[in-house]
CSV table of C-alpha atoms in Angstrom, one decimal:
chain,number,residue,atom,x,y,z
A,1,UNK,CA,31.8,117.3,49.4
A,2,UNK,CA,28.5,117.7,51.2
A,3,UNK,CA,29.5,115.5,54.3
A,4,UNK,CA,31.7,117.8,56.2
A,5,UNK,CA,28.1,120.7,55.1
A,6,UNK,CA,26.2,117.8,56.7
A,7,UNK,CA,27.1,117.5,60.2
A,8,UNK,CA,27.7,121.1,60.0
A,9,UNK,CA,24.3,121.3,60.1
A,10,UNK,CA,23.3,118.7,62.4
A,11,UNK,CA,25.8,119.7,65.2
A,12,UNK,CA,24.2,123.8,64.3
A,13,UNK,CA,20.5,122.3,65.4
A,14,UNK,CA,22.1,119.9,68.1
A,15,UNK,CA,21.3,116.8,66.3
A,16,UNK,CA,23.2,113.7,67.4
A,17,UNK,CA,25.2,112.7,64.1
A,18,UNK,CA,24.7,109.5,65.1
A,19,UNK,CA,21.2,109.6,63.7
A,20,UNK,CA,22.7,109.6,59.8
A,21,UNK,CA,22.7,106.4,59.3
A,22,UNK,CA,22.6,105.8,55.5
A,23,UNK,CA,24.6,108.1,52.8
A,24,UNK,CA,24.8,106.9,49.0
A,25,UNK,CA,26.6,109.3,46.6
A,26,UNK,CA,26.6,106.5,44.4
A,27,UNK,CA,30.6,107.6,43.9
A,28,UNK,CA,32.3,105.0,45.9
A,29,UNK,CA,31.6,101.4,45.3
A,30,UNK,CA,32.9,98.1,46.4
A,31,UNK,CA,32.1,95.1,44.3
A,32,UNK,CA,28.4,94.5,43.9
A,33,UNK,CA,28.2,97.1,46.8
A,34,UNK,CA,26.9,100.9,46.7
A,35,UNK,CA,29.0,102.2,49.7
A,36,UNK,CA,27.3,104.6,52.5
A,37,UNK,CA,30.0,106.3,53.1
A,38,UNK,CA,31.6,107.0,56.9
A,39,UNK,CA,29.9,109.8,58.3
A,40,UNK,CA,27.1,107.9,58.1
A,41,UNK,CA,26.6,104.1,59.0
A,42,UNK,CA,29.3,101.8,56.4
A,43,UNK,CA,27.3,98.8,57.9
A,44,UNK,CA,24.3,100.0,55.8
A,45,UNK,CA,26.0,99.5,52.5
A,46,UNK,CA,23.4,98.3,49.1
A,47,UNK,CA,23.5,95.4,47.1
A,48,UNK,CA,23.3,96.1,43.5
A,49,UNK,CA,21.0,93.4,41.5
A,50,UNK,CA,21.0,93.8,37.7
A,51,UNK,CA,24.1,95.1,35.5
A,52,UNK,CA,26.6,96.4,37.9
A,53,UNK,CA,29.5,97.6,35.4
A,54,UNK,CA,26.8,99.7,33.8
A,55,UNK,CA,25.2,101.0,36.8
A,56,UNK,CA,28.5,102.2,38.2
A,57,UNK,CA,29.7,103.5,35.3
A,58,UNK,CA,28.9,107.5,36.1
A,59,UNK,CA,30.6,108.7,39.0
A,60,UNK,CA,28.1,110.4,41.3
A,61,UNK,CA,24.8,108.9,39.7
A,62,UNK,CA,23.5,105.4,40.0
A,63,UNK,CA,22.4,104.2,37.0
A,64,UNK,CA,18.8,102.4,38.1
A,65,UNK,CA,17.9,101.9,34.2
A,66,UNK,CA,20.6,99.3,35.0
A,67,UNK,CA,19.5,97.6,38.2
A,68,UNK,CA,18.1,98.2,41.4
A,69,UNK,CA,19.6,98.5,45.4
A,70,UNK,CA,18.6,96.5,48.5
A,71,UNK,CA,19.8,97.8,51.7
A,72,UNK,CA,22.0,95.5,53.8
A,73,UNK,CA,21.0,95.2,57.2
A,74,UNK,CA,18.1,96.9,57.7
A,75,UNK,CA,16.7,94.7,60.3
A,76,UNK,CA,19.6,96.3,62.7
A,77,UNK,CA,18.7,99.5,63.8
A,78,UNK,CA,16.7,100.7,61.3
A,79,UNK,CA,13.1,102.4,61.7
A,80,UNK,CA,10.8,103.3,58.8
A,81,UNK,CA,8.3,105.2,60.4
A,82,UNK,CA,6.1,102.4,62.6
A,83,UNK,CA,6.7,103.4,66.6
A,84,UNK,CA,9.5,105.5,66.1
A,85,UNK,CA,10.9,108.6,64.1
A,86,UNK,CA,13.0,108.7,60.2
A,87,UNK,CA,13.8,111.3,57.3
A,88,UNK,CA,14.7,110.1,53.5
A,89,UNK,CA,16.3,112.3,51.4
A,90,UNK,CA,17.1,111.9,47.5
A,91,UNK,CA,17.8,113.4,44.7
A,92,UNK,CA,16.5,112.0,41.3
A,93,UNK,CA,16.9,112.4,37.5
A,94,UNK,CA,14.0,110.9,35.7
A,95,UNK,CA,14.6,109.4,32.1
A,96,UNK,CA,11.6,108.1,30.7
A,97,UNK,CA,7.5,109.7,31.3
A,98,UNK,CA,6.8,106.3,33.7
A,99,UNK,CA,5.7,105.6,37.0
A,100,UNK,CA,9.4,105.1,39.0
A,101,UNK,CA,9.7,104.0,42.9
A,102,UNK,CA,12.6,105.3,44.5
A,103,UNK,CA,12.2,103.4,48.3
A,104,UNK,CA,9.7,100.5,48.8
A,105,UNK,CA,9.8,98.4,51.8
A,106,UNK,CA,6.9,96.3,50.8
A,107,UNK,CA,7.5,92.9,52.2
A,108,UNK,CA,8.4,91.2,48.6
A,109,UNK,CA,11.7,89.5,46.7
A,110,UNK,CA,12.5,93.1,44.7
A,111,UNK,CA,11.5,92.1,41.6
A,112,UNK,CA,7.7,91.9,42.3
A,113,UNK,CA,7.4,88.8,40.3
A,114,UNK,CA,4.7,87.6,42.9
A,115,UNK,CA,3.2,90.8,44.0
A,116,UNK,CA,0.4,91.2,45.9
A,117,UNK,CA,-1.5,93.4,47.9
A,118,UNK,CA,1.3,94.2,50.7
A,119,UNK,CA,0.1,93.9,54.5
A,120,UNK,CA,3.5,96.2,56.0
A,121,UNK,CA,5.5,98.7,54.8
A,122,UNK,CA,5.2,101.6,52.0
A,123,UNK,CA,6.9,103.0,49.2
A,124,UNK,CA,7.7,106.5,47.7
A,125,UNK,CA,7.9,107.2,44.0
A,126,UNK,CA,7.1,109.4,40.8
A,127,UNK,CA,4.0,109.3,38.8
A,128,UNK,CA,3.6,109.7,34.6
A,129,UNK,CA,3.4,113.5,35.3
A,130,UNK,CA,6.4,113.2,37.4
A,131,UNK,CA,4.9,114.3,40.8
A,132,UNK,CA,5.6,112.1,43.7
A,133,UNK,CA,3.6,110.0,45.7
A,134,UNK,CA,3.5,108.4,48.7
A,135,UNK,CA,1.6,104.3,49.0
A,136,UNK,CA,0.7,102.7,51.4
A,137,UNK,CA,-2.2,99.7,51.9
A,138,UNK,CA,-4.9,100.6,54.5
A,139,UNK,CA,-7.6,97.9,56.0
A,140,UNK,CA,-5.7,95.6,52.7
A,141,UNK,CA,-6.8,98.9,49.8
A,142,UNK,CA,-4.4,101.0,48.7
A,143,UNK,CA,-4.3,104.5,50.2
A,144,UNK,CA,-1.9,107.0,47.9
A,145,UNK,CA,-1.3,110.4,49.0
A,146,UNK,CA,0.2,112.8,45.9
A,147,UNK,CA,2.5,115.9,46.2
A,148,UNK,CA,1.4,118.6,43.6
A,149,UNK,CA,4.6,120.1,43.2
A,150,UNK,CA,6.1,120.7,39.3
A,151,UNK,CA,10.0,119.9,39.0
A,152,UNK,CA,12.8,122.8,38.9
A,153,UNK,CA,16.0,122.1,36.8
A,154,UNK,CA,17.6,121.3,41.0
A,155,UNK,CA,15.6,119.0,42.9
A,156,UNK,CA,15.6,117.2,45.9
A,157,UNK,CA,12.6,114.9,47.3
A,158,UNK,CA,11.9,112.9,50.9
A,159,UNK,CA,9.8,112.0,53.4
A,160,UNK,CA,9.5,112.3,56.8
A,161,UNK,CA,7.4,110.2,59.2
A,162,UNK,CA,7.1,110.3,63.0
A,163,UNK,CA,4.8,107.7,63.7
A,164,UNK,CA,1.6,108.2,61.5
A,165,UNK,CA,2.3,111.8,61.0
A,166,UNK,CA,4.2,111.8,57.1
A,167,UNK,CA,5.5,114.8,55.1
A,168,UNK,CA,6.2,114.7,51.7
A,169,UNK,CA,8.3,117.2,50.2
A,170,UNK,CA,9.9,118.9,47.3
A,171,UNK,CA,12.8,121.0,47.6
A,172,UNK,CA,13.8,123.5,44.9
A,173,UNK,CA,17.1,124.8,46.1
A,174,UNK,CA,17.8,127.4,43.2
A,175,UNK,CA,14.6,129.5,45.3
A,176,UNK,CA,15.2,128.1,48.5
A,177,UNK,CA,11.4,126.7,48.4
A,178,UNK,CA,10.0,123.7,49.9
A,179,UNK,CA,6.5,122.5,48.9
A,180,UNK,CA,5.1,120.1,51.3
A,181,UNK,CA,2.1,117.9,51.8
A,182,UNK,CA,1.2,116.5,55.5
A,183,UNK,CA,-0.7,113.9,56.0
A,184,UNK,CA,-1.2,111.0,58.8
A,185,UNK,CA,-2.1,107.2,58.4
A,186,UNK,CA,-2.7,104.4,60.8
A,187,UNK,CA,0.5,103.3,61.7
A,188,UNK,CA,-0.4,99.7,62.1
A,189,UNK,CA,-0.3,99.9,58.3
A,190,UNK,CA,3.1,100.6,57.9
A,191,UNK,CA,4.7,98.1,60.0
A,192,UNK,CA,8.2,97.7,59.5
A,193,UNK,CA,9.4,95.6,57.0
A,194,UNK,CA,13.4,95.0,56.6
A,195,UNK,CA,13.3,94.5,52.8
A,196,UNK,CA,14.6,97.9,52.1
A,197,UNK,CA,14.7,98.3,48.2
A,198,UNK,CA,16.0,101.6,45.7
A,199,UNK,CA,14.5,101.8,42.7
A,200,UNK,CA,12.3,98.4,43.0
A,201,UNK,CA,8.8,98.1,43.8
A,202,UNK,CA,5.4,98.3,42.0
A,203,UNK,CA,7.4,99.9,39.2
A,204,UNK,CA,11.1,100.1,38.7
A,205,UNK,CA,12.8,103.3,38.4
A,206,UNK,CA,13.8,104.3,35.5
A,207,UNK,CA,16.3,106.9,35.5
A,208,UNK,CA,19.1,108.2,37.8
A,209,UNK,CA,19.7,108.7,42.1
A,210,UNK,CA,22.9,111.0,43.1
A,211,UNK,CA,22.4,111.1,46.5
A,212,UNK,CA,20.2,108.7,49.0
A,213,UNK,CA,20.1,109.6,52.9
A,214,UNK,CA,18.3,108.2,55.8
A,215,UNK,CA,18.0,109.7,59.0
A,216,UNK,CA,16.8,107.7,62.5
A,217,UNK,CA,14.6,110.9,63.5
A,218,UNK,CA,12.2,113.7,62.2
A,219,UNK,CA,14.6,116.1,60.7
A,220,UNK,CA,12.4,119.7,61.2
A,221,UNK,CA,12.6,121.9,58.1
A,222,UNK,CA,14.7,124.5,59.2
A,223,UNK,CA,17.4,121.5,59.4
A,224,UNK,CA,16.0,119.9,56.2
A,225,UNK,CA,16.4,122.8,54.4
A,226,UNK,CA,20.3,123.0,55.8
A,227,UNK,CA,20.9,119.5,54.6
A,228,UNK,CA,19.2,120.6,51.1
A,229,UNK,CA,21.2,123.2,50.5
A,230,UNK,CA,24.6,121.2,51.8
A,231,UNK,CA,23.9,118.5,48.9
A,232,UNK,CA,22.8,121.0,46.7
A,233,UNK,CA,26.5,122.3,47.5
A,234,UNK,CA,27.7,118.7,46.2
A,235,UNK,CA,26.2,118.3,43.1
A,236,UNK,CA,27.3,121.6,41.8
């Protein structure tokens, strides 16, 4: 397993483990729960809405043609960028040439049934040509930011915001190659919102997540590309 790779990593670059606070392998479940598993934060556990049986029913993938995850408890102790420091890391198996969103934390009900234009938060997904993209809503119009970066056969995706400053990434870990895009926003347009939703947003996600983390700090790249390579080391 990656974990033990994990904080292997984080104790190398004398990062508190206490800043992993969220770890889905989508391989241990409770109920209607995806379970973050101990070396991480267990209070941070998701709620599976939609067909549980069938998106549990691969061991080490979450099915999200099935169903989508909100994240209990994200209005303890949770930061998504506004006045403060986080890292997400996933990795993704698209099955269908749509437009997916893998983290929104638009302020809505997770099915978007009454969307409309969103005044906090953002979201992080995959366009038709499968590149991803980062949205968020500035002075009420949407702002999107796009990473050109073309899919390897092993892929792993996040973001990382410190205040306004946001990187997008794409790691490929068969050639040990990030491609990044850097940006900044205003931060007063992504003011945190605690509705913390996988694989719901503007669009739902069609295809599959193996592994979802969230850090509480700006994870540099040397130590991203240590993580990367520690779940690339769990998926073999």
């Amino acid at each position: 397993m990656s974990n033990s790779a994990i904080n292997y990593v984080l104790d190398q670059y004398s990062i508190s483990g206490d800043v992993w606070k969220i770890y889905y392998d989508f391989s241990h479940y409770s109920g209607d729960y995806v379970l973050s598993q101990a070396d991480a934060d267990p209070s941070y556990s998701g709620k599976i809405y939609g067909n549980t049986s069938a998106f549990t029913g691969q061991s080490g993938s979450g099915d999200f043609n099935q169903g989508y995850v909100k994240v209990e408890h994200a209005d303890s102790g949770l930061n998504s960028g506004y006045s403060g420091d986080c890292t997400f890391i996933f990795s993704t198996r698209k099955t269908e040439l749509s437009e997916g969103v893998i983290f929104s934390n638009f302020i809505n009900d997770g099915t978007f049934s009454n969307y409309g234009t969103p005044t906090s938060g953002w979201e992080i997904g995959f366009n038709k040509a499968n590149k991803l993209y980062f949205r968020n809503y500035n002075e009420l119009l949407p702002s999107i930011y796009t990473l050109n970066s073309v899919p390897a056969a092993e892929n792993i995706y996040g973001v990382s915001l410190s205040n306004g400053d946001i990187n997008v990434w794409h790691y490929d870990p068969n050639n040990e190659d990030f491609n990044i895009r850097n940006f900044n926003v205003n931060e007063n347009f992504i003011r945190p919102s605690y509705d913390w939703y996988l694989g719901s947003g503007e669009y739902g996600f069609k295809g599959y997540i193996d592994e979802f983390m969230y850090f509480s700090t700006y994870l540099g790249m040397t130590t991203l590309e240590g993580v990367c390579n520690a779940i690339f080391q769990n998926t073999q």
